PDB file of N, CA and C in Angstrom:
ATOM      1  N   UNK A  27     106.078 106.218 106.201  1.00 46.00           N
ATOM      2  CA  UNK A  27     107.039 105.479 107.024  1.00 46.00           C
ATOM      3  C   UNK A  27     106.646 104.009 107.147  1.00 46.00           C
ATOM      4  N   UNK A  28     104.707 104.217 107.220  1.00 51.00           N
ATOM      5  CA  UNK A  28     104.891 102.636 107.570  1.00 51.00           C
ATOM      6  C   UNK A  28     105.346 101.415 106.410  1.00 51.00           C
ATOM      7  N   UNK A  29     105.359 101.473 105.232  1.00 52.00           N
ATOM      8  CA  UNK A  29     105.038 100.697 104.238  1.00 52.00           C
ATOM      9  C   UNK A  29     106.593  99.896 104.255  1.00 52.00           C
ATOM     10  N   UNK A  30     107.736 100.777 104.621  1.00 52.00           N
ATOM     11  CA  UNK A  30     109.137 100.304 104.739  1.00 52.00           C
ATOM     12  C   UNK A  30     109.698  99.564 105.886  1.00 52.00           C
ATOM     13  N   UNK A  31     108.872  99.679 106.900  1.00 49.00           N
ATOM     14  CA  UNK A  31     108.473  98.888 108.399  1.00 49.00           C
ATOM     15  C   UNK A  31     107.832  97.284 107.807  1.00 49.00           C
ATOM     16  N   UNK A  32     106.910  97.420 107.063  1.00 49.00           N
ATOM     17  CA  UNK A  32     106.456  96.142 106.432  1.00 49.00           C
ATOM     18  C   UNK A  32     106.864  95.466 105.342  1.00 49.00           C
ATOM     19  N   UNK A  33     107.977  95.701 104.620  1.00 52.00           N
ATOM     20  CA  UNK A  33     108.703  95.202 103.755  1.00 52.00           C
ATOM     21  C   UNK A  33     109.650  93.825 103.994  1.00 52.00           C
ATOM     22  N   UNK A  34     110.246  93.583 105.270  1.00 54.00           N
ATOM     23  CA  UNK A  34     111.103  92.608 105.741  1.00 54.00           C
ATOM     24  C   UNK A  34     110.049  91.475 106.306  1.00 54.00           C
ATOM     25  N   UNK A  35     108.738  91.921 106.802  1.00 54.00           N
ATOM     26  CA  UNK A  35     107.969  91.632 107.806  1.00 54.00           C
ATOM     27  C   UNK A  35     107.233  90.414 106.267  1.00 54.00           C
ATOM     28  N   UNK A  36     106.670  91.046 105.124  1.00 55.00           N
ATOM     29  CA  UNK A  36     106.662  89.985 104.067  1.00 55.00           C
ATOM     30  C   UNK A  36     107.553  89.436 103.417  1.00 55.00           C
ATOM     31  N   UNK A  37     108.746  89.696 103.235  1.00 58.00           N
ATOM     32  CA  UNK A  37     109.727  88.731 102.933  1.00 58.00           C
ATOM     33  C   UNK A  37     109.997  87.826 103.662  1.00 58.00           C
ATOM     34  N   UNK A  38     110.083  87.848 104.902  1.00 61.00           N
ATOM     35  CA  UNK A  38     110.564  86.883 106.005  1.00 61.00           C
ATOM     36  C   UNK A  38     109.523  86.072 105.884  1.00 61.00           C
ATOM     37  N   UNK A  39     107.974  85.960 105.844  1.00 59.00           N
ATOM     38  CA  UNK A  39     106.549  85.715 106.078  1.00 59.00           C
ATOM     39  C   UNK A  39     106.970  84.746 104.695  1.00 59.00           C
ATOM     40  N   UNK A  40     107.114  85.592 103.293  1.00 59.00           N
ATOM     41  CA  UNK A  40     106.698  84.225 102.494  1.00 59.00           C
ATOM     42  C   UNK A  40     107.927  83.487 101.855  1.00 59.00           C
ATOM     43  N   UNK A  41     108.822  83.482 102.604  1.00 62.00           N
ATOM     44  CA  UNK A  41     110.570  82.765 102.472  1.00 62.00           C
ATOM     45  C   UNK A  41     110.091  81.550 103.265  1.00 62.00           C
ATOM     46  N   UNK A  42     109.095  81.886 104.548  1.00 60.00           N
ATOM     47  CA  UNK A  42     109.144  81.065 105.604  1.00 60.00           C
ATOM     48  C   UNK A  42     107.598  79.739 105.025  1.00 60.00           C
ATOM     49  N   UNK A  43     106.460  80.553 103.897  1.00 55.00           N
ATOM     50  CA  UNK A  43     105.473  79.593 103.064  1.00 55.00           C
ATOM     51  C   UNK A  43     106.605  79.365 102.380  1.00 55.00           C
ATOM     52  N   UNK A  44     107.176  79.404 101.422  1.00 56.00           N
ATOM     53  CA  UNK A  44     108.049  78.819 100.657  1.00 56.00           C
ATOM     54  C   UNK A  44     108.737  77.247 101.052  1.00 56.00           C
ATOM     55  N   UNK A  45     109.401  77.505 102.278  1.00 59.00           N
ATOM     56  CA  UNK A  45     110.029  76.485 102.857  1.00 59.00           C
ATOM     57  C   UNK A  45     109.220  75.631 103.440  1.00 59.00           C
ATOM     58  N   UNK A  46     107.505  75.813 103.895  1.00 58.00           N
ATOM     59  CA  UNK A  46     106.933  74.578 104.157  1.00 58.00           C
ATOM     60  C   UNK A  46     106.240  73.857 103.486  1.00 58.00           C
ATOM     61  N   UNK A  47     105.512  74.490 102.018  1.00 57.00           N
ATOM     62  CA  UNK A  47     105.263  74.091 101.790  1.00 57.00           C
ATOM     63  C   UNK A  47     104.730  73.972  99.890  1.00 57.00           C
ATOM     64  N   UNK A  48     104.697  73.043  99.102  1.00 60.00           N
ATOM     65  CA  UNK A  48     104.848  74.164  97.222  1.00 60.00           C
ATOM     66  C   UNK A  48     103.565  74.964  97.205  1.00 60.00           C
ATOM     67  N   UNK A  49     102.445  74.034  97.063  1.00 61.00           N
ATOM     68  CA  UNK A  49     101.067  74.724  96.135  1.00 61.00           C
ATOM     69  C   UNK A  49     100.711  76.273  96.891  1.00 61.00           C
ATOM     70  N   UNK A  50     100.486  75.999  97.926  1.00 63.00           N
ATOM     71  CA  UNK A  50     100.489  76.878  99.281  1.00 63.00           C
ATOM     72  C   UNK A  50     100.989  77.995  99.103  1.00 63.00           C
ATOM     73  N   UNK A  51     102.428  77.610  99.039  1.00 64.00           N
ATOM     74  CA  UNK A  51     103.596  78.870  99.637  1.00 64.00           C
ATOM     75  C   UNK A  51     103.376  79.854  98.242  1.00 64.00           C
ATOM     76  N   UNK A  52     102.932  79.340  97.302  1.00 72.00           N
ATOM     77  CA  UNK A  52     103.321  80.262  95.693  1.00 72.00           C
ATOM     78  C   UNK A  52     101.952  80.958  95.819  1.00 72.00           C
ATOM     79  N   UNK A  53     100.985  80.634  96.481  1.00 78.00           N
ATOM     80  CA  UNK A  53      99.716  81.414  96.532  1.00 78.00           C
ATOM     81  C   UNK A  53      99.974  82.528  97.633  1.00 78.00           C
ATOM     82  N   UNK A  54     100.652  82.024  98.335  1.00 78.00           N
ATOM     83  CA  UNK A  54     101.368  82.929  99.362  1.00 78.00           C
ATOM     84  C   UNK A  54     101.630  83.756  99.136  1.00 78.00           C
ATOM     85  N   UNK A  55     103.082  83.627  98.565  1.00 80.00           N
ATOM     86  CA  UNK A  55     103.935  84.739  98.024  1.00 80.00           C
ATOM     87  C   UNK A  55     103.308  85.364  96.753  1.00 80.00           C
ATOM     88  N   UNK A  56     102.306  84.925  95.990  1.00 87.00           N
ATOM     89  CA  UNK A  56     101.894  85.989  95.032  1.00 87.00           C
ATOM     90  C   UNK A  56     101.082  86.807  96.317  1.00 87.00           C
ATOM     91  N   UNK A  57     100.657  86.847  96.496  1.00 89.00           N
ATOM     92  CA  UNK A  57      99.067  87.894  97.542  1.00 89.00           C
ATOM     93  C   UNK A  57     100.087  88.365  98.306  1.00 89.00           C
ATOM     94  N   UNK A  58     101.597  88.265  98.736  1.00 88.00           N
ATOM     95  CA  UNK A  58     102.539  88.966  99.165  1.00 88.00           C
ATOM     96  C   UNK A  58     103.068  89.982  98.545  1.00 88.00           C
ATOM     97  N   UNK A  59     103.321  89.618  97.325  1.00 90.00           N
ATOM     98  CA  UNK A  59     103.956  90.373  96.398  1.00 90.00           C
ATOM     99  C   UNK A  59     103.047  91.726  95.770  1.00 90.00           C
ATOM    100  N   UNK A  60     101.760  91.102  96.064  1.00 91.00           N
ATOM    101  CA  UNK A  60     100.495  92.202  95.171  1.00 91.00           C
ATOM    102  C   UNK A  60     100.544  92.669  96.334  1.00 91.00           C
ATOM    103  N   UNK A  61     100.305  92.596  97.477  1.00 91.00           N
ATOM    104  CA  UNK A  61      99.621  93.501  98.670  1.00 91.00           C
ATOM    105  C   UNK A  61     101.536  94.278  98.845  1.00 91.00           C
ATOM    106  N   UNK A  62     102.397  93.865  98.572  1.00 90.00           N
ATOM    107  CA  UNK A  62     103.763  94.855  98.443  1.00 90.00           C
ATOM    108  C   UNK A  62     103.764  95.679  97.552  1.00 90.00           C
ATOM    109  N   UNK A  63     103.367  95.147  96.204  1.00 93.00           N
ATOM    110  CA  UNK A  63     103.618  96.246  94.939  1.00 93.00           C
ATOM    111  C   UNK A  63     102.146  97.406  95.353  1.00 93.00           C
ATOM    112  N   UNK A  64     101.380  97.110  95.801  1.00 93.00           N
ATOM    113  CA  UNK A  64      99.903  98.024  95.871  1.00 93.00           C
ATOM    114  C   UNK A  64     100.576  98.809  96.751  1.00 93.00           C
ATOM    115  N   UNK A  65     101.040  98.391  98.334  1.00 92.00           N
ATOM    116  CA  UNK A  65     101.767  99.687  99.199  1.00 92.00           C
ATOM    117  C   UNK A  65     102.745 100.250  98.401  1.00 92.00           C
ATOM    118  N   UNK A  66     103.666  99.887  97.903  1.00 92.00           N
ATOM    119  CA  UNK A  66     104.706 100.656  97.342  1.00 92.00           C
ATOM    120  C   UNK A  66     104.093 101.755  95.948  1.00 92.00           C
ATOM    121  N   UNK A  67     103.123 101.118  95.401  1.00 92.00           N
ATOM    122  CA  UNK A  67     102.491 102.057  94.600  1.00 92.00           C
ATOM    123  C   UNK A  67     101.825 103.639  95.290  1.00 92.00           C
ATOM    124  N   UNK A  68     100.826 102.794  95.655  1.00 92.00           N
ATOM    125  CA  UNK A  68     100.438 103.950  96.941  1.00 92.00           C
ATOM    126  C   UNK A  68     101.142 104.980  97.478  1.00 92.00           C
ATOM    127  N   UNK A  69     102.674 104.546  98.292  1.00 91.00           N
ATOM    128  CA  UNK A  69     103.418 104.998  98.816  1.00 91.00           C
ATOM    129  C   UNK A  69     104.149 105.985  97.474  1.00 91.00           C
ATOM    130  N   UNK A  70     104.416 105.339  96.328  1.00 92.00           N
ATOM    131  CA  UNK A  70     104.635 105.980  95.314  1.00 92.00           C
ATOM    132  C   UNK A  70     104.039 107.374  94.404  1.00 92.00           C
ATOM    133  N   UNK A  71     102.581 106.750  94.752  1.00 91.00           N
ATOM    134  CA  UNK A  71     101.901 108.154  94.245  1.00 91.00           C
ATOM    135  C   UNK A  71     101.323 109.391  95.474  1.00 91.00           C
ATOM    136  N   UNK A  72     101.259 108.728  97.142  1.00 90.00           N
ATOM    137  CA  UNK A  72     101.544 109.915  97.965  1.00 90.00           C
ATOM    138  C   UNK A  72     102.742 110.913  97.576  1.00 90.00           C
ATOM    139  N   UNK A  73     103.834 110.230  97.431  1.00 90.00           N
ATOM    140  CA  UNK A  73     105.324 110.921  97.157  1.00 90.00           C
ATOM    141  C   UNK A  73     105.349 111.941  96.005  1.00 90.00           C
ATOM    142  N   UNK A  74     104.300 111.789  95.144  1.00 90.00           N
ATOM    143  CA  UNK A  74     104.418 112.212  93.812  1.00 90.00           C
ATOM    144  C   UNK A  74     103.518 113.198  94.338  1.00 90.00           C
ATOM    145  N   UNK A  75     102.384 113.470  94.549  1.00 90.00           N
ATOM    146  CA  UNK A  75     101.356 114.313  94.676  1.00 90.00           C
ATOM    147  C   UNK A  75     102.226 115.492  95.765  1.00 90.00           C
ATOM    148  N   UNK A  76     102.692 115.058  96.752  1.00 89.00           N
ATOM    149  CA  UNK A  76     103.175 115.943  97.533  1.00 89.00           C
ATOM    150  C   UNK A  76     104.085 116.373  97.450  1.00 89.00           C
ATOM    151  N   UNK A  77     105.264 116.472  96.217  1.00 88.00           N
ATOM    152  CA  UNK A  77     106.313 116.526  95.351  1.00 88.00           C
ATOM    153  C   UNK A  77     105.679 117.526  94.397  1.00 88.00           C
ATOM    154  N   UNK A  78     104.867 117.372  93.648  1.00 87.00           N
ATOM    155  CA  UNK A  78     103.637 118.388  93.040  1.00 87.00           C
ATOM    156  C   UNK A  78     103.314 119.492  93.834  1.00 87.00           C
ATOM    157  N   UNK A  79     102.519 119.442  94.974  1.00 84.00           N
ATOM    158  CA  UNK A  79     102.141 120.002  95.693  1.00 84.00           C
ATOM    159  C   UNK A  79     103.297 121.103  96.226  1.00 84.00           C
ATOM    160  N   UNK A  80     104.582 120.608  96.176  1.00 85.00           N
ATOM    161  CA  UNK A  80     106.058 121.808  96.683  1.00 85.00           C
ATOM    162  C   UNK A  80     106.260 122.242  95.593  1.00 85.00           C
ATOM    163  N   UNK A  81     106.514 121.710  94.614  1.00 85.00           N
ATOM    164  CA  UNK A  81     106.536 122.430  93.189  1.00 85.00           C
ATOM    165  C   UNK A  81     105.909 123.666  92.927  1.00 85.00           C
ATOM    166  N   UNK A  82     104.310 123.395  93.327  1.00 82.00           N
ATOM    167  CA  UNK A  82     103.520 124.232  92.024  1.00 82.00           C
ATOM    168  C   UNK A  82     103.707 125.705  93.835  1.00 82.00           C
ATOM    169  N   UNK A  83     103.660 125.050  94.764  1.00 72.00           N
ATOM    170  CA  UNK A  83     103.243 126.384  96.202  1.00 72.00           C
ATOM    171  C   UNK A  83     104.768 127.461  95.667  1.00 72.00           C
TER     172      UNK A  83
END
């Protein structure tokens, strides 16, 4: 649940580096984007294992 709670919470966060400032905001939004794609991965392979896990019971 939580990872979809924090999805708006970094978009809003690096829309808002973006707009103050260049060199900054793009270092920003990458370490935004990796620490998003790593939860969503994560979140991706909980889903899978426990998707497995109903399968094989």
């Amino acid at each position: 649940m939580m990872p979809f709670l924090m999805v708006p919470l970094f978009t809003s966060r690096s829309n808002l580096a973006i707009g103050v400032s260049g060199r900054v905001s793009i270092d920003r939004f990458k370490t935004a984007m990796n620490l998003l794609f790593r939860i969503l991965s994560d979140a991706l392979s909980v889903f899978l294992s426990s998707s497995k896990a109903l399968i094989m019971s």
